[in-house]
Every structure is written in C-alpha cells, then in structure tokens.
Amino acid sequence: MSTDTLHIDTASRIFGDHCDKALLDAAEAGEFPQALCQVLADNGFLQLAMHDSGFALADAFAVIRIAGRHALPVPLAEIMLANRWLNQTDALATVGLAAGEKITAAPWATQAKLVVGVSELGADAIVVRVGDVEQGANLAGESRDQVAATASEPLACGSDEPYELLALARTVQTAGALERVLELSLDYAGEREQFGRPISKFQAIQHNLAVLAAEVAAAVRAGDAAAAALGTPRQRVEIAAAKARVGEAAGVVAEIAHQVHGAMGFTHEHRLHHFTRRAWAWRDEFGNDVFWRRELGAHIASVGADAVWDFIATRG
Amino acid sequence: MLQFDQVELPAAAEALRAQVREFLREQAAQLPRPNSDFGSGHDPEFSARVGAKGWIGMTWPKEYGGGERSFFERYVVTEELLAAGAPVGAHWIADRQSGALILRYGTEAQKQQYVPPITRGESFFSIGMSEPNSGSDLASVRTTAQRTADGWLVNGTKLWSTDAHRNHHMIALVRTEPLGDNRHAGLSQLVIDLRNDGAEIRPIKNISGHEDFNEVVFADVLIPEDRVVGEPGNGWQQVTSELAYERSGPERFLSAYRVFVELVRLVGDTPAPHEADAIGRIASHLMTLRRMSISVAGMLEEGKSPEVEAALVKELGNNFEKLVPEIARMAAPLAAESTDFRRAFTDTLLGSPAFTIRGGTREILRGVIARGLGLR
C-alpha cells in the first residue's frame, strides 16, 4: 500500500463535504448525483484503479472503504473497476452481473453508455452497449438496474478476476459503513438520556457497544488484510475469508446499532439506516457469506489437515 | 477509535518459524494431546527443551537469560507451539507475565534470582489473584501480609491457581495495608515459594475430571522480607499491567484449534457443501483474529500499552473458541466410533467454559472495551 495517504485524506474530505442526508435521500429516490459524480471525476477518483493511474490497486480499495463510510451515492467501485477493465473514462460505465442476454444489478445503467457484466464463474466478462433499462434497487435503495444490450462483446480483464475484485469492494465498503455505524451508535448513546443519565452509562448498553466495536474492528482488519493480498497468490482465499467475516459482522453490528438507537434509528429521518441498510445489502452482493465460506472451506479441505496450519499462518 | 494496523511479520520472525517447526518435528512423540489449550499440558522436560532453544523470555534482556528478540518473534514461537498442541503449560505463566513483571518492578537481586531459571524452562509460576470471595472484583482480595521483624506473615486463601500443585512459585496479590477509602491502595505482590513456604495446596477437580487448578491456603505462612515485588502498596497498578500481557496472545483464540484440524481431516479433500461451509466459517474467523493479534504484537513492539486492544482480541477470540465446537458438531456426526475428531471435540467442549472466564471474564473485558470507547 502506498505510504502516501493524501488520496485517503482527500477522499474523506470530499466525500464528507458532499454526502449529506439530502443527497442520500435524493439518490435513493432515483435522482443521479450528477454534481458529485463530476467532483469525483475532477479529482481523479474515477481513474484511480486504472493501470496507469500511478496508484496501487490497494489504494483504490482504501478509497472505496472511505466511500462506504460515507454511503457515497455514486457507485465508485463499479465505475473505477469498469474504467480499469475498459481502459477508458470517456463514458460513464458501471458493472453488473452477466445473465444470458442481459445484465442485472447494474447501478445507474440509465446514466451509462457501457456496462460490464461479470460472472461468479471466473474471469470471463462482457461489455455491453446499454439498450433498454429496467430500473431497480437493492434493499438500501441503491440503483440496481437490468440492462438489455444493443451490442455485446467479451472483455479481457488481464490478470484480474472481476468477481473477486467486486467482492472485495463490497467487503471494504461494508467495513467502512460499519465504522460509521459504530460512530453513530457511540454518539447517540452519549446524547440520549433515560432514567436521568445518558444510556451509555448503563452496563447493558456498554456491553452491547463493546460487542459492536469488536465486530467492527474485525471487519476492518479482515478487509485490510484482503486488500493487502491483492496481486498475491493468496488473493482469492483472503478475499473469501474477508467477505465471509465482514458479512457475519454486518448482521451483528446492524442489529445492535438499531437496538441502541431505539425507535429513533427506525425512522427514515435518522441517518443510521443509510449505513445499516447498505451493510445488509452489500453482504449479499457478489457472493454472500456462505458462498465464500464454501469456497474457502473447499480450498482448505484440498490443502489437507496436515498442511492447514501452514495455510493459516502463511501471511501476517 | 480502536485501530488494528495492517502488520506483516518481519523476515526474522518467519525464519524462526522454520526452526520451531523443525524442533516440533523432533518432539513429535510429546505432541499427541487431544487439544491445543495452553493450560492443559504440563511437561517440565518439554519446557526445559523449549528453554534450551532460547524460546522462553524471548523479549527479555540477555543479562537475565532473555533473548532480546522482538514481540513478533515471540508471537511466531507462541503460535507454532500452540498450533502443534505442544505441552507448554509448565512455563507458560512465567514466560507470559511473571518474568515480565519481575523484570519491570523487581529488585536487581530478584531479577537475578528468578528470571534466568525461568528462561531455562526450569522455574514455573502460578497466578495468585482470585480468592473464594474475589474473582472479577480483584481489588477486594482479603489475603493479608503483615510485616513482622522476621518477614511477611501471610494469611488467607488463593483460588483457581492453575498448576500451583506442580509449579515452583506463585505471585500473590495481597493486602499489606488495611482497607481504606481507596480500595486500590495498600495491595502488594509477593513471590511465594509453593514448595517450601508452607502454603497448603489442594487441587480442585474440574468438569473434565482433571485436577489443574487449586486452592492455596496460607495460615500464618512467614516469608522473607525480600519477596515483595515492586513497591509495597503498588500492587494494583502492577497487577493491571500484568493483565495486559495476559490478554492478547494467540492462546486466546487457538484453544479450540485442534477441533478445526481434526474436522478438516475427518471431512477429507472432497467436502460436502455444508462441511466446506463449516471449515470456511471457522477459517474466516481464525485468519482475522490472527491478524488482529499480530497487530497487537506490533503495538507491544512499539512500546505501547494496548490494554483495550488486547481485551478486544481476547473477547473476540474466546467467543470464537467457544463457537468452533458448535460449528464443528453441525458439520460432523459425533455418533461415529471414537476418532481423533471426537476426542478433540469432547476435550475442547468440556474445557470451553473456562475460555471466557480465565484471564478476565467476558463481562470484565467488555467493560474494558467500553472504557476504551469512552463510555465510562
């Protein structure tokens, strides 16, 4: 990973300045955040994963985690990776799942000229020119459209495994969202008073927040480890472990956070749900916990009991 | 916010890993235990061999027999020994906390007397913290040491002292001044010679049927003046720092490791989907916990005191240790004839209640984490 963290600081500032509740609500209501997308383009974020960007791929994933922290309503990971594989930034391109003649679950296909379709089966990807679009959304209200192609051709992604990289993107996005959920929960517990004192002073709440914080720490560490394994022979198994671990954390963290927030956090007016709903949605995109656990488990079984420790202890 | 940095083990630590594995291959006859729990294999001869390799007191000054090596190197040796199921229990406490405590707070004479034999794997320590009425509320200990012309006169009872009936010494937390307004004041730590001072040691059978922990009764036990570690009255601060060493290591998530390995063996190389799921789930936790523990080793190496981070790793790690047999039993039929898996499962499950009690209960750890989050 680059020791230069300027891109992280810049991302935190820009994402934080723009991602207010009004923008998130508007995006979830179907309004594409054009102005923000232009800011991201102007600051080079959409090109960050390209081969000639001057950044390591892990740097792009560090920014994607920041995007998760802010529930960035632009599909930054998909745009970054589409630009990487298409080696272009002229037209807005995103990524969905290849499904026969169509592509499904593509964010903001209405805005895109090109959509990349990836498959869990391996490196084969396609790129399509966008025809009719049937708009849809995931449970977080994020755009997930179905695309009919006017033209389609195979897309060579070099040594990349597209589905893996998208799974890693969701992993670090989720870790970022969970970090924000922890912050919101700590703030709320400190502000909300019942029985004459902040609820953070009650041991039951403290213990729940401790569990929440531990799961968040595990999620962040798992995501970082997987990003650090990019380009190594361990990439696939590390992403598998991280996606599974973060998926498990997401459920625990969202559940406790909503319990701590009480009815307030159940309102649309509160911003908590922008992060919890995304964590709930992202854990099931590009392979849920079980998909990746089976992948990892089958690999370990093939390694065998006598070599399993060597597998576990191979990398710090 | 709590942060666990991405840390790669340095090359020196990885080079050491190969040496530990070579050693373990030579010791294979000592390793057929049914579990990987740090506390359940007490073998003085094995500990002496580990000491001869220079793998006890690895981070301590050479002057006292230590290795002046990094916390990363210590981490690697520790995890390799545990994963192999090596019987490390005899020297474990001395290596992990007692020796470090004496080096930090002890007199020059104490360092010279106690530390070199620890590093040789010849001197073994037990913990003397809990009492019949003092567990998580450690500051409430009632064992007293009264200063007399001939030394300290100790009265009271220590409880749950693992291997006190096998080890040489105990570091006991005792009250040396009457309880005042500040309950953390007036506590001190004394080195007890378990074999010669006249303490009465009674093993207590646990739910596995093993006798590992003990009740240690002091009835007018007189010990020499020079056995107090650090300043009399400073015991609370010392014991708190001792607990930080106790909480972050790989022994806090590897106690059930053997169940995982035997599950992999039982399932074979073509697992059914639910079997692969179980193995993958365990591995996803294990790989993450290991990275977090290495992050804490990095904090220790930088001279930090990661008490909160250590508590967090122990909280997650202990829960994981309890989760492993629960996941495994759903994936593998236990009714089958006696297998290595069944032995590992049974032994680990019966030991599992201790995982979230020893070294600080789950409830205490969550309190430490909450304090670190600024909630109390």
XYZ file of C-alpha atoms in Angstrom:
692
model
C 0.000 0.000 0.000
C 1.203 3.489 -0.777
C 2.682 5.323 2.160
C 1.254 8.492 0.669
C -2.177 8.828 2.247
C -3.088 12.084 0.543
C -5.733 10.341 -1.566
C -7.317 8.982 1.626
C -7.431 12.409 3.250
C -8.773 13.987 0.084
C -11.433 11.316 -0.258
C -12.504 11.719 3.364
C -12.847 15.462 2.958
C -14.674 15.441 -0.370
C -16.985 12.559 0.485
C -17.724 14.093 3.882
C -18.474 17.504 2.367
C -20.926 16.158 -0.205
C -22.653 13.134 1.299
C -25.327 14.752 3.414
C -28.668 13.197 4.136
C -30.473 15.205 1.473
C -28.166 13.853 -1.237
C -28.542 10.275 0.004
C -32.333 10.592 0.137
C -32.437 12.074 -3.357
C -30.246 9.332 -4.786
C -32.372 6.650 -3.173
C -35.427 8.358 -4.699
C -33.857 7.888 -8.142
C -32.022 11.154 -8.732
C -28.488 10.560 -10.017
C -25.965 12.689 -8.056
C -24.504 14.250 -11.180
C -22.700 17.087 -9.443
C -20.937 14.781 -7.008
C -20.005 12.427 -9.835
C -18.395 15.360 -11.624
C -16.449 16.295 -8.486
C -15.175 12.729 -8.242
C -14.145 12.818 -11.895
C -12.439 16.199 -11.496
C -10.449 14.921 -8.545
C -9.305 11.800 -10.333
C -11.163 9.275 -8.228
C -12.865 7.582 -11.188
C -9.452 6.804 -12.727
C -7.797 5.665 -9.508
C -7.874 1.932 -10.319
C -6.623 2.285 -13.866
C -3.345 0.587 -14.666
C -1.592 3.862 -15.436
C -3.064 5.814 -12.505
C 0.172 5.745 -10.547
C -1.624 4.174 -7.616
C -1.555 0.603 -6.375
C -4.855 -1.192 -6.688
C -4.962 -1.412 -2.893
C -5.042 2.399 -2.781
C -8.231 2.370 -4.800
C -9.767 -0.075 -2.335
C -8.720 2.154 0.560
C -10.754 4.924 -1.088
C -13.664 2.533 -1.645
C -13.701 1.874 2.110
C -13.956 5.633 2.691
C -16.842 5.690 0.227
C -18.549 3.077 2.410
C -18.038 5.227 5.492
C -19.988 7.998 3.807
C -22.557 5.841 1.962
C -21.320 7.590 -1.179
C -24.320 7.508 -3.542
C -22.118 7.218 -6.635
C -21.139 3.614 -7.481
C -17.471 4.461 -7.187
C -16.168 0.889 -7.036
C -18.076 -0.149 -10.147
C -17.004 2.940 -12.093
C -13.366 2.611 -11.009
C -13.211 -1.050 -11.980
C -15.132 -0.615 -15.240
C -12.703 2.138 -16.241
C -9.815 -0.154 -15.325
C -11.074 -3.003 -17.474
C -12.262 -0.843 -20.375
C -9.195 1.380 -20.123
C -11.357 4.447 -20.637
C -13.013 7.277 -18.785
C -14.805 8.936 -21.689
C -18.223 7.480 -20.949
C -19.779 6.584 -17.628
C -19.517 2.813 -17.246
C -20.649 0.608 -14.392
C -20.722 -3.093 -13.621
C -23.474 -5.648 -13.178
C -23.960 -9.387 -13.295
C -23.934 -11.107 -16.677
C -27.165 -13.073 -17.084
C -27.526 -14.517 -20.562
C -28.528 -11.721 -22.929
C -28.974 -9.256 -20.102
C -27.018 -7.687 -17.318
C -28.637 -7.425 -13.916
C -27.939 -5.434 -10.764
C -26.033 -2.699 -12.585
C -26.065 0.611 -10.695
C -27.247 3.657 -12.654
C -27.380 1.931 -16.033
C -29.683 4.811 -17.046
C -26.656 7.097 -16.878
C -24.185 4.729 -18.518
C -23.286 4.057 -22.106
C -21.358 0.906 -21.294
C -21.948 -1.739 -18.657
C -19.560 -4.545 -17.809
C -21.159 -7.873 -16.945
C -19.246 -10.180 -14.624
C -19.877 -13.724 -13.512
C -19.082 -15.679 -10.389
C -17.751 -18.421 -12.619
C -14.428 -16.790 -13.350
C -12.523 -14.302 -15.398
C -14.934 -14.127 -18.332
C -16.560 -10.720 -18.533
C -18.542 -8.973 -21.219
C -19.095 -5.364 -22.059
C -22.408 -4.257 -23.445
C -23.723 -1.087 -25.001
C -26.748 -0.094 -22.970
C -30.161 -0.564 -24.548
C -33.423 -0.726 -22.636
C -33.054 -0.325 -18.892
C -35.448 -1.640 -16.284
C -34.741 0.290 -13.129
C -34.436 -1.448 -9.806
C -32.845 -1.066 -6.411
C -31.294 -3.141 -3.652
C -32.697 -3.083 -0.120
C -30.651 0.007 0.633
C -32.360 1.878 -2.190
C -29.194 1.842 -4.267
C -29.786 1.690 -8.004
C -29.572 -1.843 -9.394
C -30.838 -1.867 -12.981
C -31.451 -4.559 -15.529
C -29.916 -3.847 -18.894
C -30.753 -5.126 -22.358
C -27.758 -4.911 -24.654
C -27.708 -3.309 -28.089
C -24.265 -4.777 -28.586
C -22.138 -7.155 -26.565
C -18.596 -8.418 -26.726
C -16.184 -10.342 -24.499
C -13.976 -8.233 -22.275
C -10.479 -9.290 -21.372
C -9.650 -8.145 -17.852
C -5.990 -9.080 -17.926
C -4.978 -10.952 -14.808
C -7.934 -9.582 -12.832
C -10.685 -11.801 -11.506
C -13.576 -9.332 -11.818
C -15.981 -11.057 -9.456
C -13.325 -11.303 -6.739
C -12.464 -7.623 -7.006
C -16.106 -6.654 -6.742
C -16.480 -8.938 -3.722
C -13.516 -7.147 -2.172
C -15.097 -3.803 -2.986
C -18.279 -4.780 -1.122
C -16.141 -6.105 1.738
C -14.281 -2.863 2.320
C -17.367 -0.745 1.633
C -19.165 -2.707 4.323
C -16.253 -2.334 6.733
C -16.388 1.412 6.138
C -20.141 1.561 6.682
C -19.781 -0.420 9.911
C -17.158 2.041 11.154
C -19.704 4.804 10.663
C -22.405 2.763 12.394
C -20.121 2.473 15.437
C -19.532 6.243 15.490
C -23.231 6.987 15.209
C -24.032 4.499 17.962
C -21.433 5.916 20.349
C -22.658 9.450 19.686
C -26.291 8.530 20.175
C -25.686 6.547 23.363
C -23.835 9.526 24.793
C -26.584 12.001 23.919
C -29.736 10.060 24.635
C -30.793 10.273 28.279
C -33.133 7.932 30.085
C -33.627 7.454 33.805
C -31.752 10.714 34.279
C -28.490 9.782 32.602
C -27.041 9.031 29.175
C -27.873 5.479 28.150
C -24.125 4.958 27.539
C -23.800 4.801 31.324
C -25.850 1.607 31.528
C -23.777 -1.544 31.617
C -26.137 -3.408 29.287
C -25.652 -0.729 26.626
C -21.890 -0.595 27.229
C -21.566 -4.325 26.703
C -23.593 -4.255 23.517
C -21.458 -1.415 22.192
C -18.308 -3.347 23.127
C -19.525 -6.299 21.058
C -20.383 -3.937 18.225
C -16.934 -2.318 18.355
C -15.186 -5.684 18.376
C -17.080 -6.819 15.280
C -16.251 -3.553 13.524
C -12.569 -3.926 14.376
C -12.608 -7.466 12.990
C -14.380 -6.328 9.822
C -11.874 -3.546 9.173
C -8.896 -5.804 9.846
C -10.283 -8.535 7.583
C -10.883 -6.058 4.755
C -7.420 -4.529 5.093
C -5.789 -7.964 5.046
C -7.636 -8.932 1.872
C -6.704 -5.665 0.159
C -3.083 -6.236 1.176
C -3.198 -9.651 -0.537
C -4.140 -8.165 -3.917
C -1.909 -9.486 -6.650
C -0.512 -12.278 -4.498
C -1.301 -15.999 -4.828
C -3.416 -15.599 -1.686
C -5.750 -13.036 -3.209
C -8.769 -15.284 -3.715
C -8.704 -17.047 -0.346
C -8.053 -13.818 1.528
C -10.976 -12.136 -0.200
C -13.113 -15.196 0.557
C -12.211 -15.066 4.255
C -12.770 -11.326 4.455
C -16.099 -11.255 2.610
C -17.400 -14.038 4.863
C -16.117 -12.458 8.078
C -17.403 -9.000 7.218
C -20.761 -10.429 6.188
C -21.089 -12.036 9.591
C -20.072 -8.809 11.328
C -22.598 -6.778 9.331
C -25.568 -8.618 10.792
C -24.359 -8.332 14.375
C -23.392 -4.673 14.078
C -26.606 -3.530 12.385
C -28.730 -5.397 14.899
C -27.020 -3.898 17.954
C -26.859 -0.407 16.454
C -30.586 -0.335 15.864
C -31.253 -1.650 19.360
C -29.069 1.106 20.835
C -30.808 3.758 18.724
C -34.285 2.575 19.722
C -37.231 3.916 17.760
C -35.239 6.956 16.630
C -32.972 4.795 14.492
C -36.029 3.138 12.949
C -37.202 6.417 11.437
C -36.376 7.396 7.904
C -35.429 10.810 9.231
C -32.428 9.406 11.123
C -29.330 8.725 9.047
C -28.417 5.408 10.684
C -30.369 3.387 8.122
C -28.338 4.696 5.210
C -25.443 2.700 6.645
C -27.196 -0.315 8.164
C -29.290 -0.972 5.049
C -26.191 -0.781 2.896
C -24.374 -3.246 5.161
C -27.368 -5.568 4.929
C -27.440 -5.234 1.136
C -23.722 -5.441 0.454
C -23.174 -8.646 2.431
C -25.349 -10.432 -0.127
C -23.851 -8.862 -3.262
C -21.009 -10.609 -5.152
C -21.260 -13.720 -3.022
C -22.794 -13.945 0.433
C -21.069 -15.359 3.499
C -21.874 -18.968 2.646
C -20.728 -18.647 -0.967
C -17.283 -17.505 0.127
C -17.095 -19.820 3.143
C -17.669 -22.802 0.894
C -15.016 -21.506 -1.460
C -12.529 -21.079 1.385
C -13.533 -24.336 3.074
C -13.167 -26.355 -0.108
C -9.722 -24.866 -0.629
C -8.645 -25.738 2.905
C -10.010 -29.260 2.530
C -7.904 -29.666 -0.609
C -4.861 -28.445 1.318
C -5.485 -31.136 3.927
C -5.293 -31.336 7.720
C -1.519 -31.723 7.875
C -0.927 -28.518 5.921
C -3.806 -26.448 7.259
C -1.700 -24.588 9.806
C 0.779 -23.641 7.120
C -2.149 -22.258 5.140
C -3.439 -20.222 8.083
C -0.006 -18.908 9.121
C 1.422 -18.141 5.707
C 0.950 -14.395 5.798
C 0.954 -11.886 8.615
C -11.223 4.813 17.669
C -9.616 1.427 18.143
C -7.241 0.652 15.332
C -5.567 -2.597 14.323
C -2.938 -1.788 11.738
C -2.025 -3.998 8.827
C 1.215 -5.569 10.066
C 3.362 -8.071 8.206
C 5.588 -10.320 10.278
C 9.236 -9.416 9.628
C 11.571 -11.836 7.873
C 13.401 -12.681 11.094
C 10.174 -13.924 12.615
C 9.346 -16.042 9.579
C 12.852 -17.516 9.605
C 12.312 -18.504 13.206
C 9.067 -20.247 12.264
C 11.008 -22.834 10.266
C 13.232 -23.521 13.266
C 10.259 -24.011 15.558
C 8.670 -26.446 13.123
C 11.915 -28.403 12.878
C 12.043 -28.570 16.676
C 8.434 -29.714 16.827
C 9.117 -32.480 14.313
C 11.886 -33.727 16.600
C 9.496 -33.602 19.568
C 6.635 -35.348 17.796
C 6.346 -38.017 20.497
C 5.436 -35.310 23.047
C 2.624 -33.880 20.992
C -0.301 -36.305 20.819
C -2.608 -34.268 23.040
C -6.318 -34.042 22.249
C -6.387 -30.246 22.391
C -4.411 -27.084 21.725
C -5.248 -25.380 25.020
C -2.238 -23.595 26.511
C -3.195 -24.570 30.046
C -3.690 -28.290 29.687
C -0.267 -29.791 29.028
C 2.265 -29.555 31.874
C 5.575 -31.149 30.907
C 8.712 -29.821 32.669
C 11.041 -31.789 30.378
C 9.446 -30.293 27.306
C 9.629 -26.798 28.832
C 13.343 -27.305 29.531
C 13.872 -28.166 25.873
C 11.960 -25.034 24.807
C 14.114 -23.035 27.219
C 17.278 -24.543 25.778
C 16.211 -23.280 22.359
C 16.020 -19.753 23.767
C 12.266 -19.544 23.353
C 11.306 -18.552 26.877
C 11.737 -14.918 27.849
C 12.451 -14.099 24.232
C 11.914 -10.338 24.575
C 13.800 -10.011 27.872
C 17.352 -8.653 28.386
C 20.183 -11.114 27.693
C 21.649 -10.135 31.033
C 18.914 -12.208 32.691
C 18.846 -15.045 30.178
C 16.442 -13.407 27.771
C 16.755 -13.288 24.001
C 16.308 -9.547 23.274
C 14.160 -10.536 20.349
C 11.070 -8.831 19.009
C 7.465 -9.378 20.061
C 6.872 -10.643 16.519
C 9.400 -13.422 17.045
C 7.799 -14.289 20.342
C 4.424 -14.286 18.613
C 5.599 -16.764 15.982
C 7.092 -19.177 18.512
C 3.955 -18.988 20.613
C 1.526 -19.678 17.812
C 3.632 -22.506 16.374
C 3.830 -24.251 19.758
C 0.105 -23.865 20.369
C -0.983 -24.933 16.896
C 1.108 -28.079 17.250
C -0.548 -28.837 20.574
C 2.777 -28.651 22.400
C 2.572 -29.043 26.206
C 3.566 -25.509 27.114
C 1.627 -25.197 30.369
C 4.567 -25.553 32.760
C 6.449 -22.446 31.635
C 3.501 -20.547 30.178
C 2.622 -18.163 33.017
C 6.257 -17.484 33.932
C 7.063 -16.664 30.317
C 3.964 -14.636 29.609
C 3.643 -12.498 32.707
C 5.550 -13.410 35.885
C 9.022 -12.913 34.438
C 7.972 -9.701 32.707
C 6.514 -8.433 35.983
C 9.698 -9.171 37.933
C 11.825 -7.532 35.249
C 9.671 -4.432 35.303
C 9.179 -3.976 39.028
C 11.557 -6.329 40.833
C 14.827 -5.587 42.604
C 18.145 -6.418 40.967
C 18.507 -9.379 43.304
C 15.035 -10.650 42.395
C 15.751 -10.353 38.682
C 18.951 -12.348 39.073
C 17.341 -14.931 41.290
C 14.091 -15.614 39.438
C 14.445 -14.703 35.780
C 17.336 -16.856 34.463
C 15.768 -20.135 35.700
C 12.501 -19.096 34.037
C 14.270 -18.659 30.707
C 15.879 -22.088 31.065
C 12.451 -23.673 31.478
C 13.304 -24.792 34.981
C 11.201 -22.450 37.119
C 7.441 -22.381 36.797
C 4.979 -19.809 38.143
C 1.308 -19.790 39.040
C -1.050 -16.844 39.315
C -2.240 -15.806 42.772
C -5.035 -13.358 42.086
C -8.507 -14.851 42.652
C -9.840 -15.813 46.066
C -13.006 -17.503 47.323
C -14.761 -14.122 47.500
C -12.712 -12.191 44.952
C -12.924 -13.016 41.273
C -13.672 -10.254 38.817
C -13.628 -7.798 41.723
C -9.940 -8.332 42.214
C -9.383 -5.299 44.432
C -11.485 -6.982 47.107
C -8.813 -9.600 47.901
C -8.650 -10.394 51.610
C -5.410 -12.333 51.845
C -3.159 -10.255 54.065
C 0.579 -9.982 54.517
C 1.622 -8.404 57.772
C 5.106 -7.004 58.111
C 6.952 -8.505 61.092
C 10.533 -8.454 62.303
C 11.095 -11.793 60.529
C 9.335 -11.049 57.242
C 5.795 -11.071 55.854
C 3.173 -13.113 57.713
C 0.618 -14.245 55.135
C -2.946 -15.335 55.900
C -5.776 -16.095 53.521
C -6.747 -18.264 50.558
C -5.976 -18.058 46.851
C -8.242 -19.906 44.425
C -8.199 -21.211 40.841
C -4.383 -21.125 40.781
C -3.611 -23.311 37.795
C -0.819 -25.836 38.372
C 0.052 -24.496 41.857
C 0.471 -28.163 42.852
C 3.074 -28.616 40.104
C 4.833 -25.256 39.893
C 7.568 -23.638 41.975
C 6.295 -20.138 42.632
C 3.194 -18.016 42.823
C 2.960 -14.259 42.588
C 0.226 -13.474 45.073
C -1.750 -10.254 45.232
C -2.232 -9.490 48.914
C -3.340 -6.649 51.113
C -0.389 -5.196 53.038
C -2.269 -2.253 54.498
C -5.784 -2.147 55.944
C -8.595 -1.348 53.528
C -9.105 2.413 53.384
C -11.124 4.791 51.234
C -9.058 3.970 48.152
C -9.603 0.242 47.693
C -6.852 0.090 45.057
C -4.267 1.258 47.592
C -2.449 -0.969 50.053
C -2.122 -4.001 47.777
C 1.217 -5.687 47.083
C 2.576 -8.613 45.106
C 4.648 -11.266 46.851
C 6.586 -14.188 45.448
C 5.507 -17.365 47.214
C 7.690 -20.457 47.164
C 4.953 -23.042 46.694
C 7.153 -25.953 47.706
C 8.886 -24.582 50.765
C 6.944 -21.755 52.376
C 4.311 -23.950 53.987
C 1.221 -22.980 51.976
C -1.315 -25.776 51.830
C -2.209 -26.659 48.224
C -5.393 -28.574 47.367
C -6.147 -29.494 43.741
C -9.744 -28.973 42.613
C -11.254 -31.366 40.094
C -12.857 -29.619 37.109
C -15.759 -30.773 34.899
C -13.354 -32.699 32.661
C -12.260 -34.710 35.690
C -8.786 -33.164 35.583
C -7.050 -31.565 38.538
C -5.374 -28.469 37.129
C -6.435 -25.599 39.343
C -6.019 -25.315 43.094
C -6.964 -23.789 46.371
C -3.873 -22.430 48.135
C -4.302 -21.753 51.847
C -1.968 -19.529 53.851
C -2.194 -19.973 57.630
C 0.463 -17.853 59.319
C 2.883 -18.511 56.474
C 6.045 -16.496 57.089
C 8.005 -15.432 54.027
C 11.205 -13.385 53.827
C 11.128 -9.610 53.602
C 12.744 -9.581 50.140
C 9.859 -11.377 48.394
C 7.773 -8.305 47.735
C 7.839 -7.330 44.056
C 7.951 -3.612 43.465
C 6.855 -1.046 45.993
C 4.634 -2.292 48.805
C 1.229 -0.768 48.151
C 1.764 -0.559 44.372
C 0.200 -3.959 43.701
C -2.906 -2.733 41.910
C -1.003 -0.826 39.253
C 1.355 -3.765 38.795
C -1.359 -6.374 38.517
C -3.186 -4.277 35.933
C -0.130 -4.102 33.709
C 0.371 -7.836 34.202
C -3.129 -8.464 32.876
C -2.338 -6.642 29.624
C 0.300 -9.280 28.868
C -2.247 -11.927 29.708
C -4.858 -10.954 27.170
C -3.630 -10.507 23.634
C -1.706 -13.602 22.652
C -2.630 -16.418 20.271
C -3.600 -18.616 23.229
C -6.777 -16.529 23.329
C -8.067 -17.877 20.037
C -6.233 -21.184 19.494
C -7.646 -23.221 22.396
C -10.097 -24.971 20.053
C -7.720 -25.156 17.092
C -7.334 -28.925 17.287
C -11.078 -29.364 16.684
C -10.715 -27.432 13.429
C -7.763 -29.515 12.243
C -9.479 -32.797 13.043
C -12.644 -31.596 11.321
C -10.603 -30.916 8.179
C -9.070 -34.397 8.474
C -12.434 -36.080 9.021
C -14.084 -34.333 6.104
C -11.317 -35.169 3.637
C -10.465 -33.477 0.379
C -13.936 -33.502 -1.191
C -16.191 -31.882 1.391
C -19.952 -31.662 1.084
C -21.170 -28.047 0.809
C -22.187 -27.851 4.477
C -18.811 -29.258 5.516
C -16.921 -26.746 3.384
C -19.130 -24.021 4.877
C -18.187 -25.033 8.425
C -14.471 -25.146 7.633
C -14.627 -21.844 5.782
C -16.531 -20.127 8.581
C -14.035 -21.228 11.217
C -11.129 -20.202 8.982
C -12.595 -16.774 8.229
C -12.666 -16.014 11.952
C -9.303 -17.592 12.672
C -7.461 -15.733 9.900
C -8.901 -12.412 11.061
C -8.194 -12.987 14.756
C -4.630 -13.955 13.984
C -4.100 -10.683 12.096
C -5.578 -8.721 14.998
C -3.291 -10.472 17.466
C -0.288 -9.703 15.251
C -1.411 -6.073 15.161
C -1.301 -6.088 18.977
C 2.184 -7.656 18.882
C 3.131 -4.693 16.695
C 1.814 -2.292 19.336
C 3.841 -4.070 22.034
C 6.889 -3.882 19.789
C 6.384 -0.119 19.512
C 6.350 0.137 23.293
C 2.641 0.890 23.529
C 0.314 -0.490 26.216
C -2.560 -1.872 24.164
C -4.761 -2.867 27.091
C -8.021 -2.136 25.314
C -6.989 -3.722 22.034
C -5.787 -6.797 23.907
C -9.107 -7.054 25.732
C -10.906 -6.786 22.405
C -8.867 -9.589 20.830
C -9.478 -11.778 23.872
C -13.219 -11.059 23.785
C -13.472 -11.982 20.115
C -11.012 -14.844 20.417
C -12.679 -16.506 23.397
C -16.095 -16.316 21.777
C -14.583 -17.867 18.657
C -13.013 -20.675 20.705
C -16.462 -21.496 22.005
C -18.013 -21.213 18.560
C -15.639 -23.725 16.947
C -17.088 -26.883 18.557
C -20.608 -25.578 17.938
C -19.906 -25.147 14.215
C -17.996 -28.428 14.014
C -20.707 -30.581 15.598
C -23.183 -29.445 12.959
C -20.815 -30.493 10.197
C -19.564 -33.826 11.515
C -21.507 -36.683 13.104
C -20.271 -37.337 16.615
C -22.017 -40.651 16.953
C -19.317 -42.284 14.878
C -16.753 -44.546 16.514
C -14.071 -42.885 18.562
C -11.981 -40.696 16.325
C -9.392 -38.003 16.798
C -12.107 -35.520 15.942
C -14.372 -36.847 18.656
C -11.569 -36.740 21.230
C -10.632 -33.188 20.298
C -14.250 -32.108 20.318
C -15.036 -33.656 23.692
C -11.915 -32.373 25.373
C -12.349 -28.874 23.977
C -16.044 -28.613 24.749
C -15.515 -29.707 28.338
C -12.740 -27.140 28.692
C -14.675 -24.388 26.947
C -16.495 -22.804 29.911
C -13.095 -21.619 31.140
C -12.312 -19.804 27.884
C -14.458 -16.763 28.703
C -13.635 -16.795 32.432
C -9.854 -17.148 32.828
C -7.688 -14.084 32.383
C -10.687 -11.771 32.754
C -14.295 -12.723 32.211
C -16.216 -11.707 29.135
C -18.074 -9.186 31.294
C -14.868 -7.591 32.589
C -13.401 -7.435 29.083
C -16.485 -5.754 27.691
C -16.130 -3.201 30.473
C -12.504 -2.579 29.473
C -13.538 -2.143 25.841
C -16.370 0.202 26.855
C -13.882 2.300 28.799
C -11.661 2.411 25.721
C -14.649 3.640 23.719
C -15.075 6.482 26.186
C -18.326 5.178 27.640
C -17.214 5.045 31.256
